[in-house]
mmCIF file of C-alpha atoms and ligand atoms in Angstrom:
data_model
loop_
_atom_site.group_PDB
_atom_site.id
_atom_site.type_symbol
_atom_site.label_atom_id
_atom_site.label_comp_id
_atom_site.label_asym_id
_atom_site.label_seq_id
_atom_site.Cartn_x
_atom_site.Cartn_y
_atom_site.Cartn_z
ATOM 1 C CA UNK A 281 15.768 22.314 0.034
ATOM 2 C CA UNK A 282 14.294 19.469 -1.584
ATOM 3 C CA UNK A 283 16.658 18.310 -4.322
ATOM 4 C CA UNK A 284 19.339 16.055 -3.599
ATOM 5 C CA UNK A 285 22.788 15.556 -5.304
ATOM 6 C CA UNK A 286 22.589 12.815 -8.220
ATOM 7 C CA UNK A 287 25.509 11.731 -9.963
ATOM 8 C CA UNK A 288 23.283 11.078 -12.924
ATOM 9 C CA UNK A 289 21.862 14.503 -13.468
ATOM 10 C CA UNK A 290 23.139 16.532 -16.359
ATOM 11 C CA UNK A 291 23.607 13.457 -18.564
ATOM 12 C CA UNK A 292 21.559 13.388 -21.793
ATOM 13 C CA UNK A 293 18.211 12.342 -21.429
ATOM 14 C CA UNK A 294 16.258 10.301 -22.998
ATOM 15 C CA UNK A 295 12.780 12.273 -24.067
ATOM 16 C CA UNK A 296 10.340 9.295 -23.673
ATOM 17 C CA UNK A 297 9.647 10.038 -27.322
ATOM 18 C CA UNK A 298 5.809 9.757 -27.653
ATOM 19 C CA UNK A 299 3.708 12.002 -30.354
ATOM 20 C CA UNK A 300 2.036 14.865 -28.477
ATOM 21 C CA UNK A 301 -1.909 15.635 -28.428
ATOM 22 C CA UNK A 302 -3.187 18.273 -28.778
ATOM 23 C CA UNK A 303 -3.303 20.314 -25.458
ATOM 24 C CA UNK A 304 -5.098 23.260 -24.276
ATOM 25 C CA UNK A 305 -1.821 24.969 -23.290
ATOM 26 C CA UNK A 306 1.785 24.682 -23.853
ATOM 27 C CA UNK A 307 3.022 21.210 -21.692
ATOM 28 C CA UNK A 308 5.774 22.941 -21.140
ATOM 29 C CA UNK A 309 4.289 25.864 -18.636
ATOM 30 C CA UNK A 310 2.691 22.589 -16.334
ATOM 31 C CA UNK A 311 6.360 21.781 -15.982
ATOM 32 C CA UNK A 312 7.657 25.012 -15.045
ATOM 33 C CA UNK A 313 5.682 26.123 -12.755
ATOM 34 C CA UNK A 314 5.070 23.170 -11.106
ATOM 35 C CA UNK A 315 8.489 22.946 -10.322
ATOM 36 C CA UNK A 316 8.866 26.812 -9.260
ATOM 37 C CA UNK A 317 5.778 26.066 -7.180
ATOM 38 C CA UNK A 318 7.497 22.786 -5.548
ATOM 39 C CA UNK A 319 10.896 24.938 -4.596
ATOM 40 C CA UNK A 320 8.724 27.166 -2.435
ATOM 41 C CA UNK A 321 5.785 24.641 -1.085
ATOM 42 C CA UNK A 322 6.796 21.386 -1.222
ATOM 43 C CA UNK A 323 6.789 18.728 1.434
ATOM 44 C CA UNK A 324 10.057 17.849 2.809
ATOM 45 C CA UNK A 325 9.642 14.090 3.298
ATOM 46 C CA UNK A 326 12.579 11.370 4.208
ATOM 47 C CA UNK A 327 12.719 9.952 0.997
ATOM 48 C CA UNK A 328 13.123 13.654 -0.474
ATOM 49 C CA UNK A 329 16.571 14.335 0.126
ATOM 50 C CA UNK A 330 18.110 11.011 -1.510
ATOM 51 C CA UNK A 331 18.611 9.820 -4.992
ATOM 52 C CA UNK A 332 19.684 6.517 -4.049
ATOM 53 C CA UNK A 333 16.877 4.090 -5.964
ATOM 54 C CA UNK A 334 16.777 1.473 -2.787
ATOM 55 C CA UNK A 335 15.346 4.526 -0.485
ATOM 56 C CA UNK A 336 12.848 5.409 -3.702
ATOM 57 C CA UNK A 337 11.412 2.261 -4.306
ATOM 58 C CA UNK A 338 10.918 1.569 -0.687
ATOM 59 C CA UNK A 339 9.122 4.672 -0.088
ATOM 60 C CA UNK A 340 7.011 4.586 -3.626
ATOM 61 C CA UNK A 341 5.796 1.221 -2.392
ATOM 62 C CA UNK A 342 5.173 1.694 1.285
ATOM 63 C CA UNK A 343 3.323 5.151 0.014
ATOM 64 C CA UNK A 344 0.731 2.915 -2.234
ATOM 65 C CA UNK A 345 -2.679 3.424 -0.951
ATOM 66 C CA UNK A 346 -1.230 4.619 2.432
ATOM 67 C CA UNK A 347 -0.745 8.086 3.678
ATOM 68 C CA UNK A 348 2.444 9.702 4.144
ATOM 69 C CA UNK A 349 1.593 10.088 8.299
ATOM 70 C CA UNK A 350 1.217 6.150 7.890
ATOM 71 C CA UNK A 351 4.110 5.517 6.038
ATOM 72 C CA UNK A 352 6.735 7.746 7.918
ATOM 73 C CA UNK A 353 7.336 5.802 11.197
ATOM 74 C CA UNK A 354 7.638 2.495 9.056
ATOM 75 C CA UNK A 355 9.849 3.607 6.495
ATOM 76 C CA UNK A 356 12.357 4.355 9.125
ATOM 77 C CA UNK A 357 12.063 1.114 11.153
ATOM 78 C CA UNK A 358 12.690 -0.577 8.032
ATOM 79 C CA UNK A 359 15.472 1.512 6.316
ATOM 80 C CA UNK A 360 17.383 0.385 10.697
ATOM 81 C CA UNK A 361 16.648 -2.870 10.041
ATOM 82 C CA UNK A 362 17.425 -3.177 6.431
ATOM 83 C CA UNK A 363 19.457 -0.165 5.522
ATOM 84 C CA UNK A 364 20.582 -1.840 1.967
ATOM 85 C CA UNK A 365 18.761 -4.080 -1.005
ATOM 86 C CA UNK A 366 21.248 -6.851 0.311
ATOM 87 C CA UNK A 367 19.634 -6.584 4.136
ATOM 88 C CA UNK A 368 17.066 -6.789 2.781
ATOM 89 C CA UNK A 369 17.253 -9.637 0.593
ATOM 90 C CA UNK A 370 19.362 -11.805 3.386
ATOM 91 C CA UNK A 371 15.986 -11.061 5.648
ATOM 92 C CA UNK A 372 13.102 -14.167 5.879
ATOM 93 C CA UNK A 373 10.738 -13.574 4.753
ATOM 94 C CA UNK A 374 8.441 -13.598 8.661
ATOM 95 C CA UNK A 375 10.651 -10.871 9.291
ATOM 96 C CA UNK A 376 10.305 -8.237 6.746
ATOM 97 C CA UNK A 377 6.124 -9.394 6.999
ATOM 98 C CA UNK A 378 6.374 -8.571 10.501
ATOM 99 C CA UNK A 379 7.877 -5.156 10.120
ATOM 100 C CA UNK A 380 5.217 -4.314 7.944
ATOM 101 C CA UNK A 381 2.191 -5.679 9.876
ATOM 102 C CA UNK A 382 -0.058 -3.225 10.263
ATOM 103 C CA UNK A 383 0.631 -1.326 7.063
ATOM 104 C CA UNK A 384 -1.709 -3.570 5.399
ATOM 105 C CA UNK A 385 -1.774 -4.716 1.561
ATOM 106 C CA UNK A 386 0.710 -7.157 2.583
ATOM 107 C CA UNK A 387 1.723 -8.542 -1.016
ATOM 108 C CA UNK A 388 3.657 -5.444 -1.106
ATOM 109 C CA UNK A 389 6.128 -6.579 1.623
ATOM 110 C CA UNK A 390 6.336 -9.991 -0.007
ATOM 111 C CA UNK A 391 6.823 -8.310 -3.067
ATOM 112 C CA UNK A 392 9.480 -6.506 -2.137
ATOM 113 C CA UNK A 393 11.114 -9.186 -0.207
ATOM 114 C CA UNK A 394 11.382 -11.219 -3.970
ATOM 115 C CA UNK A 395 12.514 -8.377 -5.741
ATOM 116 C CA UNK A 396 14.727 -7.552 -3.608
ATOM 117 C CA UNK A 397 16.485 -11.454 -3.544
ATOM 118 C CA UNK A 398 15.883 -11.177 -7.599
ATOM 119 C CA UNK A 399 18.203 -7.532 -7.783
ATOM 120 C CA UNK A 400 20.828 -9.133 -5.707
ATOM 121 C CA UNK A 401 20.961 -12.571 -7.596
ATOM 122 C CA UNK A 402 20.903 -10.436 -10.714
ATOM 123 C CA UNK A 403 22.982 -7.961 -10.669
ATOM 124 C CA UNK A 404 24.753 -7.729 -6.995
ATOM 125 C CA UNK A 405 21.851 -5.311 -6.062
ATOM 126 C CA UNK A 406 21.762 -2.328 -8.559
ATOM 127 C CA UNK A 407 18.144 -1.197 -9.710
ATOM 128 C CA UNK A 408 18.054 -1.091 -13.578
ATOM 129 C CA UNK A 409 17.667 2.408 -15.212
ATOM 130 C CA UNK A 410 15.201 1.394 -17.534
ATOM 131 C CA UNK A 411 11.492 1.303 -18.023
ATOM 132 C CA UNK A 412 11.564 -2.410 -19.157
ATOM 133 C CA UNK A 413 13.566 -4.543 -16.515
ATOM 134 C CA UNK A 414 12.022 -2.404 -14.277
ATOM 135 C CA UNK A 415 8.315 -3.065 -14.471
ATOM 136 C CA UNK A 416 9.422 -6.718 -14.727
ATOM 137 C CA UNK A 417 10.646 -6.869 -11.262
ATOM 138 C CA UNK A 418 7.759 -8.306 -9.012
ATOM 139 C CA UNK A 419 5.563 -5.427 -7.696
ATOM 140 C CA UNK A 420 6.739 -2.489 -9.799
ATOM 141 C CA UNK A 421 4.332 -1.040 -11.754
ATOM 142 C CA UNK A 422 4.761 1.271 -14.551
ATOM 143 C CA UNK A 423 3.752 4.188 -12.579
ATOM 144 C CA UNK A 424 6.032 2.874 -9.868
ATOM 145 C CA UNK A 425 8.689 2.388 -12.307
ATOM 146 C CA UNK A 426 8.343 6.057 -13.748
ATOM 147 C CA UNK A 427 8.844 7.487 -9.829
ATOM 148 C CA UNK A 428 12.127 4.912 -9.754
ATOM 149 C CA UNK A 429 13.427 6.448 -13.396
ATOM 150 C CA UNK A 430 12.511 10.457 -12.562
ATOM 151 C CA UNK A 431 13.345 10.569 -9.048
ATOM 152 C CA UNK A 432 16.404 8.440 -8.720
ATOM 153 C CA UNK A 433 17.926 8.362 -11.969
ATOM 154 C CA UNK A 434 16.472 11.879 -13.016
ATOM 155 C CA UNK A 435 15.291 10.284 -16.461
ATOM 156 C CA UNK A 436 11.717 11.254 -17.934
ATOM 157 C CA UNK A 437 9.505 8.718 -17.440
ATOM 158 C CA UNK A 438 5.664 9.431 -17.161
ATOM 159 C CA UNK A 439 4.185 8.758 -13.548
ATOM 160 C CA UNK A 440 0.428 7.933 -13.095
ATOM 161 C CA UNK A 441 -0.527 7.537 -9.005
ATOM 162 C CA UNK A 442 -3.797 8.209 -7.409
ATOM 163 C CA UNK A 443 -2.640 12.239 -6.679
ATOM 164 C CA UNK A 444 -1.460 12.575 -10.625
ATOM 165 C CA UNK A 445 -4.411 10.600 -11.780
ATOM 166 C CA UNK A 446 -6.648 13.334 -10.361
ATOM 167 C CA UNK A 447 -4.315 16.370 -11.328
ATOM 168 C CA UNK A 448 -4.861 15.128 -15.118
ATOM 169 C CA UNK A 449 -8.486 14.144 -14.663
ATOM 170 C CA UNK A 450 -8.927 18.186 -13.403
ATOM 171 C CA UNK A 451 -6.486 19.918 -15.324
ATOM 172 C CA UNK A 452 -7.488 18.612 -18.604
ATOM 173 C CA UNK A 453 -11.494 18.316 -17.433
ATOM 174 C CA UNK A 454 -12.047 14.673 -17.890
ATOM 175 C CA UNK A 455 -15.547 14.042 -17.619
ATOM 176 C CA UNK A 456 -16.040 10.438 -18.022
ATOM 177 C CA UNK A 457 -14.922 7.455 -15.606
ATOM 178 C CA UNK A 458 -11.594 7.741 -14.676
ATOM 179 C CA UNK A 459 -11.045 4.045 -14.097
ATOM 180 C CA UNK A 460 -12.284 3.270 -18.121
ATOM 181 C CA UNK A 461 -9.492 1.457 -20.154
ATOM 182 C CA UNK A 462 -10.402 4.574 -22.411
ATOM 183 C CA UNK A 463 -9.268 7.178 -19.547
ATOM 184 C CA UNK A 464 -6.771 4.859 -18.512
ATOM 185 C CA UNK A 465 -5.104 5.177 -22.355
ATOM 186 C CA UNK A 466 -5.503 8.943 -22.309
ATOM 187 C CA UNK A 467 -4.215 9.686 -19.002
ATOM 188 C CA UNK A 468 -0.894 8.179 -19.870
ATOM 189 C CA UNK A 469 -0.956 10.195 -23.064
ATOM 190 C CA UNK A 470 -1.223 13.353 -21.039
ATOM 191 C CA UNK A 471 1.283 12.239 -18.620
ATOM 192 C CA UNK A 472 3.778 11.573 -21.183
ATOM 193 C CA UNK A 473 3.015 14.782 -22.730
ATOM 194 C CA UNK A 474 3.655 17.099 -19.241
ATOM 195 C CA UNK A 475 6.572 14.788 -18.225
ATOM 196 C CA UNK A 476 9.552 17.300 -19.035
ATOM 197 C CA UNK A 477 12.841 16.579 -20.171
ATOM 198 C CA UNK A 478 14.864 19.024 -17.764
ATOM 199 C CA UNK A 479 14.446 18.255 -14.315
ATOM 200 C CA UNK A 480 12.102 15.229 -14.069
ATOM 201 C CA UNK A 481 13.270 14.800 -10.796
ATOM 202 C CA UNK A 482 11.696 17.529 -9.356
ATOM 203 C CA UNK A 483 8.776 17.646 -11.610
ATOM 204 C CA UNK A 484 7.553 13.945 -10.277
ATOM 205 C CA UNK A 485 7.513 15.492 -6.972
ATOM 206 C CA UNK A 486 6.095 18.465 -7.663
ATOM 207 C CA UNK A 487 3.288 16.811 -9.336
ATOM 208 C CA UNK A 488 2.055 14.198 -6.262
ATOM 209 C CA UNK A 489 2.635 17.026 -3.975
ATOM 210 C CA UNK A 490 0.087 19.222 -5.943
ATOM 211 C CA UNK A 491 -2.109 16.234 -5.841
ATOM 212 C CA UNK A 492 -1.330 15.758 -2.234
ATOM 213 C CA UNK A 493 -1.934 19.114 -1.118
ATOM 214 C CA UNK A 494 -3.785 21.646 -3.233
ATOM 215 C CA UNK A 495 -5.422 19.341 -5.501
ATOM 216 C CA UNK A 496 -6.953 17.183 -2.985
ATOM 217 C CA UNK A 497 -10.108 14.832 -3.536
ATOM 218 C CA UNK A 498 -12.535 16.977 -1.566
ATOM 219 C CA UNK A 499 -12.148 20.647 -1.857
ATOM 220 C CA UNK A 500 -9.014 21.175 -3.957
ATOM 221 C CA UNK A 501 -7.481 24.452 -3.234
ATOM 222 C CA UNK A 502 -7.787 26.274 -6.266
ATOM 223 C CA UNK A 503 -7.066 29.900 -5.357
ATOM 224 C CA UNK A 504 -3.413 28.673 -4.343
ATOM 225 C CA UNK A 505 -2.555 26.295 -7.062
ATOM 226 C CA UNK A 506 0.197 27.111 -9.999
ATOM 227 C CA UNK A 507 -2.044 25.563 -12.725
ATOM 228 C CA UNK A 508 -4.838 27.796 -11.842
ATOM 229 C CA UNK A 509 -5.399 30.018 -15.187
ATOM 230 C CA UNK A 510 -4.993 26.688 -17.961
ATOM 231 C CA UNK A 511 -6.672 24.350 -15.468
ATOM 232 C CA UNK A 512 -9.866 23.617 -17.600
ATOM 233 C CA UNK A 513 -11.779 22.193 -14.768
ATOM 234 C CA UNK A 514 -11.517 25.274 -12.945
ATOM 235 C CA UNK A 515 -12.811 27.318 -16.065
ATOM 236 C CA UNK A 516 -15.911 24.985 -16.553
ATOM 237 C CA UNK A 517 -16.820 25.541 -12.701
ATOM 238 C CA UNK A 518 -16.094 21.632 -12.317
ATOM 239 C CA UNK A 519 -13.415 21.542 -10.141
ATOM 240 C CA UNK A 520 -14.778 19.894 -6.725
ATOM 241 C CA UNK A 521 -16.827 17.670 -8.894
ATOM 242 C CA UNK A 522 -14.457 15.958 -11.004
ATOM 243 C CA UNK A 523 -12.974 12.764 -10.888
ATOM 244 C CA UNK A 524 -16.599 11.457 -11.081
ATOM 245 C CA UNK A 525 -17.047 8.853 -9.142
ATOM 246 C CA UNK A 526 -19.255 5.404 -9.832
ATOM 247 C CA UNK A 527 -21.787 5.224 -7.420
ATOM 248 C CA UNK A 528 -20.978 2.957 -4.456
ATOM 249 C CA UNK A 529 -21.212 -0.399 -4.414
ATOM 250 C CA UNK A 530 -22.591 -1.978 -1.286
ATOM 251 C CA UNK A 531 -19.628 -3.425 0.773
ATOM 252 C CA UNK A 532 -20.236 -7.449 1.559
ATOM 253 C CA UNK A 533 -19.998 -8.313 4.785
ATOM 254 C CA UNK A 534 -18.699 -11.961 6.011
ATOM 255 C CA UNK A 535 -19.200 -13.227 9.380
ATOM 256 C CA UNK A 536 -16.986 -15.281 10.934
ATOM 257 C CA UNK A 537 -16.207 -17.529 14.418
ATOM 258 C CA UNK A 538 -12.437 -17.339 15.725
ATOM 259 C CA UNK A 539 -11.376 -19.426 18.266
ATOM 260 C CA UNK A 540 -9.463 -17.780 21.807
ATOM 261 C CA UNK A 541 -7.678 -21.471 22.527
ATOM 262 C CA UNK A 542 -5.493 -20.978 25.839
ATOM 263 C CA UNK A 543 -3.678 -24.873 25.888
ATOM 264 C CA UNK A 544 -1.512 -25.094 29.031
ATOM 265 C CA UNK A 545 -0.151 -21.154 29.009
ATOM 266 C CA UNK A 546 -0.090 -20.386 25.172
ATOM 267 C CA UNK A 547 -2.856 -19.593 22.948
ATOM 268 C CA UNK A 548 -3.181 -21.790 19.898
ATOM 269 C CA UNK A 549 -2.328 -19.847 16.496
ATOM 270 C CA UNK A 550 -1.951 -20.452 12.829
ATOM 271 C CA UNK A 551 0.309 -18.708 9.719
ATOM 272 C CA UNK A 552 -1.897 -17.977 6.401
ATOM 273 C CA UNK A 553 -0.727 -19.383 3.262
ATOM 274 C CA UNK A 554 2.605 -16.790 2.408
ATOM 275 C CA UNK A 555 1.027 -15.954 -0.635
ATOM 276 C CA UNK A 556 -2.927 -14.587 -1.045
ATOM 277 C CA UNK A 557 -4.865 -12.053 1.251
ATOM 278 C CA UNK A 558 -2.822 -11.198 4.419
ATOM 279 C CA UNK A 559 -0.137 -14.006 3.281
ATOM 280 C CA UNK A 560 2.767 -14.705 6.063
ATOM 281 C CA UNK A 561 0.440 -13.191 8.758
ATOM 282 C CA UNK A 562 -0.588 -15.126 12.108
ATOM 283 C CA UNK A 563 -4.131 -15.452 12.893
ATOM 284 C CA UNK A 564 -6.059 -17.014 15.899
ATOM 285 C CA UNK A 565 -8.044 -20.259 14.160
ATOM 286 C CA UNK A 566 -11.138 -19.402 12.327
ATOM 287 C CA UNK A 567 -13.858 -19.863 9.492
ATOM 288 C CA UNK A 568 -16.410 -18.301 7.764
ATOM 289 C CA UNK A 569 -19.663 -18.923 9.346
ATOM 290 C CA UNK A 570 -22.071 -21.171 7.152
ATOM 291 C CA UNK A 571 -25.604 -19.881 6.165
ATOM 292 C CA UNK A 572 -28.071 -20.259 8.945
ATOM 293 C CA UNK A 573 -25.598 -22.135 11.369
ATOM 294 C CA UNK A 574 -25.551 -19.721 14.833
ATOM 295 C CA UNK A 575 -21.738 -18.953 15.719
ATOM 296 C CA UNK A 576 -21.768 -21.198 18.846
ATOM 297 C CA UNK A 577 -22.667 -24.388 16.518
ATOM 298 C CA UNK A 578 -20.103 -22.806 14.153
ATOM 299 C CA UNK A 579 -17.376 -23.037 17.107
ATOM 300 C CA UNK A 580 -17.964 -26.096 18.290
ATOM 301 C CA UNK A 581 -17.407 -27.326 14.688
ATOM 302 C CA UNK A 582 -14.038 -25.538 14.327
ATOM 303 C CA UNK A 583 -13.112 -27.003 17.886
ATOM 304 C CA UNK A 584 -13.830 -30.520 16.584
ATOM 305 C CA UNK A 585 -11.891 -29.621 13.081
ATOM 306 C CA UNK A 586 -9.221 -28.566 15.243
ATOM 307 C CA UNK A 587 -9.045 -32.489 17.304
ATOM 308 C CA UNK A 588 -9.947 -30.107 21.025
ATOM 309 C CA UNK A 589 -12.653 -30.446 23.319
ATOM 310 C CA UNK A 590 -13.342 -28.102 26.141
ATOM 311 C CA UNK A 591 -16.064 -25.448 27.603
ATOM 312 C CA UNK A 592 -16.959 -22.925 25.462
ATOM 313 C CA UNK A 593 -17.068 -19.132 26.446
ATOM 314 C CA UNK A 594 -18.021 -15.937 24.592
ATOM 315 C CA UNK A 595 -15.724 -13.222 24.212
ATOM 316 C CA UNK A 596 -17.264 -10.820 21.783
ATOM 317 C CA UNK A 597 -17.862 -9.631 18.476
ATOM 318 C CA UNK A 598 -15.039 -7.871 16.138
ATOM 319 C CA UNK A 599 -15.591 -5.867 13.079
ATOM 320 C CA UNK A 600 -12.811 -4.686 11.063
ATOM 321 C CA UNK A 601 -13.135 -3.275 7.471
ATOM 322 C CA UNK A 602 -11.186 -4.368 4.174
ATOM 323 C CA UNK A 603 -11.415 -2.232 1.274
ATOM 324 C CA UNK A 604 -13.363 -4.996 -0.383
ATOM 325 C CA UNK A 605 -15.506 -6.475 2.220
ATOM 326 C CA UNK A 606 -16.586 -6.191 5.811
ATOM 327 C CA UNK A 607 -15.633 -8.538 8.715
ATOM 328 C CA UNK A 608 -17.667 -9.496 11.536
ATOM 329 C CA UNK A 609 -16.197 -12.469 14.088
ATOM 330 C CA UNK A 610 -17.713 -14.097 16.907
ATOM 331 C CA UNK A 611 -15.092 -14.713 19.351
ATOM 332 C CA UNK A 612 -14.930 -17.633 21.424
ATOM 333 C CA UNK A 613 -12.302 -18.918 23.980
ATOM 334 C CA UNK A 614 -12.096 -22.365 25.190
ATOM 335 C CA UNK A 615 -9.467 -23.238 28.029
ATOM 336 C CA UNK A 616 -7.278 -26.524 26.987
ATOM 337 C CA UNK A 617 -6.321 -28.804 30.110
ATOM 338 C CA UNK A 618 -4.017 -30.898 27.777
ATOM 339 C CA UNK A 619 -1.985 -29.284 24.915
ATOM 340 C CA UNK A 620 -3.209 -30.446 21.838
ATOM 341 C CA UNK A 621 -1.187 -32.070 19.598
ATOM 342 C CA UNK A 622 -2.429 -29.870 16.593
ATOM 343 C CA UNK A 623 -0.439 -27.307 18.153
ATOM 344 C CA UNK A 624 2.823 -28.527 17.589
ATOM 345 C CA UNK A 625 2.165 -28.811 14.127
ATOM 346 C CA UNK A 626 3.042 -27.344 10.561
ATOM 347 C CA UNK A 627 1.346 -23.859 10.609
ATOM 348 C CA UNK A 628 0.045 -23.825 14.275
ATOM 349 C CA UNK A 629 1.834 -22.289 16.912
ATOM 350 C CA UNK A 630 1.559 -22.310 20.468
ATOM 351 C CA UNK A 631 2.499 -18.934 21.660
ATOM 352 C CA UNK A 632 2.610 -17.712 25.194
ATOM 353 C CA UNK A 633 0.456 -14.079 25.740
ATOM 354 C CA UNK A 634 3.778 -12.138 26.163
ATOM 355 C CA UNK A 635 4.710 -13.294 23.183
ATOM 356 C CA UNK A 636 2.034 -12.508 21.182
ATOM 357 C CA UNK A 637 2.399 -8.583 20.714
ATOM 358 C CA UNK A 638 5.497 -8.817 18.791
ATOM 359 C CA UNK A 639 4.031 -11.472 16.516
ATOM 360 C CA UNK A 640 2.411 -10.319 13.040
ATOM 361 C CA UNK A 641 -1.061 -10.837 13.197
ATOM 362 C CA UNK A 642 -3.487 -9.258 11.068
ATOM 363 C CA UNK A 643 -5.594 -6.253 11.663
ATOM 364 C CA UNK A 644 -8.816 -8.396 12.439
ATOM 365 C CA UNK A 645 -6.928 -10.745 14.856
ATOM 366 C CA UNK A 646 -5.162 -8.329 16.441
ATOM 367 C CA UNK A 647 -8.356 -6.598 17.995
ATOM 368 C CA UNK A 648 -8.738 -9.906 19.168
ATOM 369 C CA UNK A 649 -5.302 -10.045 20.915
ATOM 370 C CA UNK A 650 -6.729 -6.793 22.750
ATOM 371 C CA UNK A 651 -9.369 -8.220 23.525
ATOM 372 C CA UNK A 652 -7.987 -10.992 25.165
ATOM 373 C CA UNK A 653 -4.954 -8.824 26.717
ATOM 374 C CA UNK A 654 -8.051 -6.722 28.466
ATOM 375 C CA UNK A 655 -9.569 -10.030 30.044
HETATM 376 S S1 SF4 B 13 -6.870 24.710 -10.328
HETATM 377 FE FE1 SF4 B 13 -7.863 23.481 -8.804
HETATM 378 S S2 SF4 B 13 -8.657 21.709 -9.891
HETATM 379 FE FE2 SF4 B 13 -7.201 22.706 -11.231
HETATM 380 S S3 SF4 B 13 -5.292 21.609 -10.884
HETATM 381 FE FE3 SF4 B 13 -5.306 23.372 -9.535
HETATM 382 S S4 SF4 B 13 -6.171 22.654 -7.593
HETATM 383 FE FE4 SF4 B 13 -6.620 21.123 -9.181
#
């Protein structure tokens, strides 16, 4: 049982009203048995069996470029904490960040930390049932939106995530980038075109499941999918090869030197910016490492930026990985005999090593914590 009660199905619905292209097959037969397909193999998942939009939102944007095994455990410990939009919204900010740390892509919790204070200022916390005030709440997407509209509201609205994207790209044999403004234009069109007017609800679903777990990036499983005789990737022999994808670009690496600063009991730590890369998140003091300069002379700088003095010692090297670039710190710690004054100060914190486990640092700092925690 995957469908849950929702006051607003059986009303009229609005048909998202948009001319359709010419198709290989009748749109209507993805719908169908999709849906058929989804009543016998679909997931059940914790955000399946509500229609309330709070629960769908959270889980559309905790599920962003995160696995469901990922997401499960955290969508839980936030939907304790803040079981309403209005929990959420009466939350700071440092606490809904660290509830998420370690989900990563952290302008999604700040995101919906804003939208969240924005519904309830608003309109006393009710999501809007349309397309419009939707995407213009901070974070929502139009894909994101369309998931909010079918799944909650059980309106047709056109949904275009990573698993759909490649459903599409298969199904209809796209053979060009994916990412082109070009595909981008006729993937909508195609999603508009399959979205069905009866039962959108469970056709969303159905749709990211397939993508989820029969049409999967490597090796889709063709000889159990619904779509198998129209899908015209499977026809041309092009199944496991399409999307195509551009050929990878070499990943930049920067290099580092973080400081380990232990002044009188606490080790020294600083709060990024709240908004940017890993906003709201704590972080042991660090900088990039300037061309040519070895990591020791690199450390000793920082120290003096910092207003410290004191013995340096070498920890170790940390690499973590970004989607975007690589990471690669020195680590250095340096025992304090005086507390520093710098550490009483705007976005430093001195915080004792018990402490420092249930503070949100970021993935790269935190192998540093265990690192220290092991010495
Ligand atoms: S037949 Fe294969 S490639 Fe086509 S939609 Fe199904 S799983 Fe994907």
């Amino acid at each position: 049982m995957r469908s849950a009660h929702n006051p607003a199905a059986g009303k009229a619905i609005v048909r998202p009203g948009k001319p359709t292209p010419d198709l290989p097959f009748q749109p209507g037969k993805v719908a169908g048995r999709l849906v058929a397909w989804y009543g016998r193999a679909g997931r059940d998942l914790p955000w399946r069996m509500t229609r309330d939009p709070y629960r769908i939102w959270l889980s559309e944007i905790m599920l962003q470029q995160t696995t469901v095994a990922a997401v499960i455990p955290y969508y839980a410990r936030f939907l304790k904490r803040f079981p309403t939009v209005q929990t959420l919204a009466a939350a700071s900010l440092d606490e809904v960040i660290s509830l998420w740390a370690g989900l990563g892509y952290y302008s999604r919790a700040r995101n919906l930390h804003r939208t969240a204070r924005q519904l309830v200022a608003q309109s006393d916390g009710v999501f809007p049932d349309n397309l419009a005030a939707l995407t213009a709440l901070p974070g929502i997407g139009r894909s994101t939106a369309g998931a909010i509209l079918s799944i909650a509201f059980d309106i047709p609205a056109a949904i275009l995530d990573g698993n759909v994207r490649r459903v599409l790209v298969r199904l209809f044999c796209w053979q060009q980038d994916p990412r082109s403004s070009i595909a981008e234009k006729q993937l909508w069109q195609w999603a508009e075109a399959l979205t069905p007017a009866n039962h959108p609800h469970d056709y969303a679903q159905a749709i990211m499941d397939l993508g989820a777990t029969i049409c999967t990036p490597r090796g889709p499983s063709c000889t159990d999918c619904p779509l198998q005789d129209i899908c015209q990737s499977f026809r041309a022999g092009l199944a496991s090869v399409l999307p195509i994808t551009a050929r990878k670009r070499k990943i930049p690496c920067r290099r580092q030197v973080a400081l380990v600063v232990d002044n009188m009991g606490g080790y020294l730590l600083r709060q990024r910016p709240p908004e940017g890369f890993l906003g709201g998140l704590w972080e042991f003091p660090a900088m990039d490492l300037p061309d040519g300069q070895q990591p020791e002379q690199a450390a000793i700088r920082l120290l003096d930026d910092l207003g410290l003095r004191g013995p340096l010692g070498k920890i170790g090297k940390i690499n973590h990985a970004y989607s975007h670039f690589k990471l690669e710190i020195s680590v250095f710690k340096v025992a304090q005999e005086t507390a520093g004054m710098i550490a009483e100060k705007g976005i430093f914190r001195r915080v004792p090593l018990e402490e420092l486990a249930g503070l949100p640092l970021h993935g790269a700092h935190r192998k540093i914590f265990r690192q220290v925690e092991k010495e």
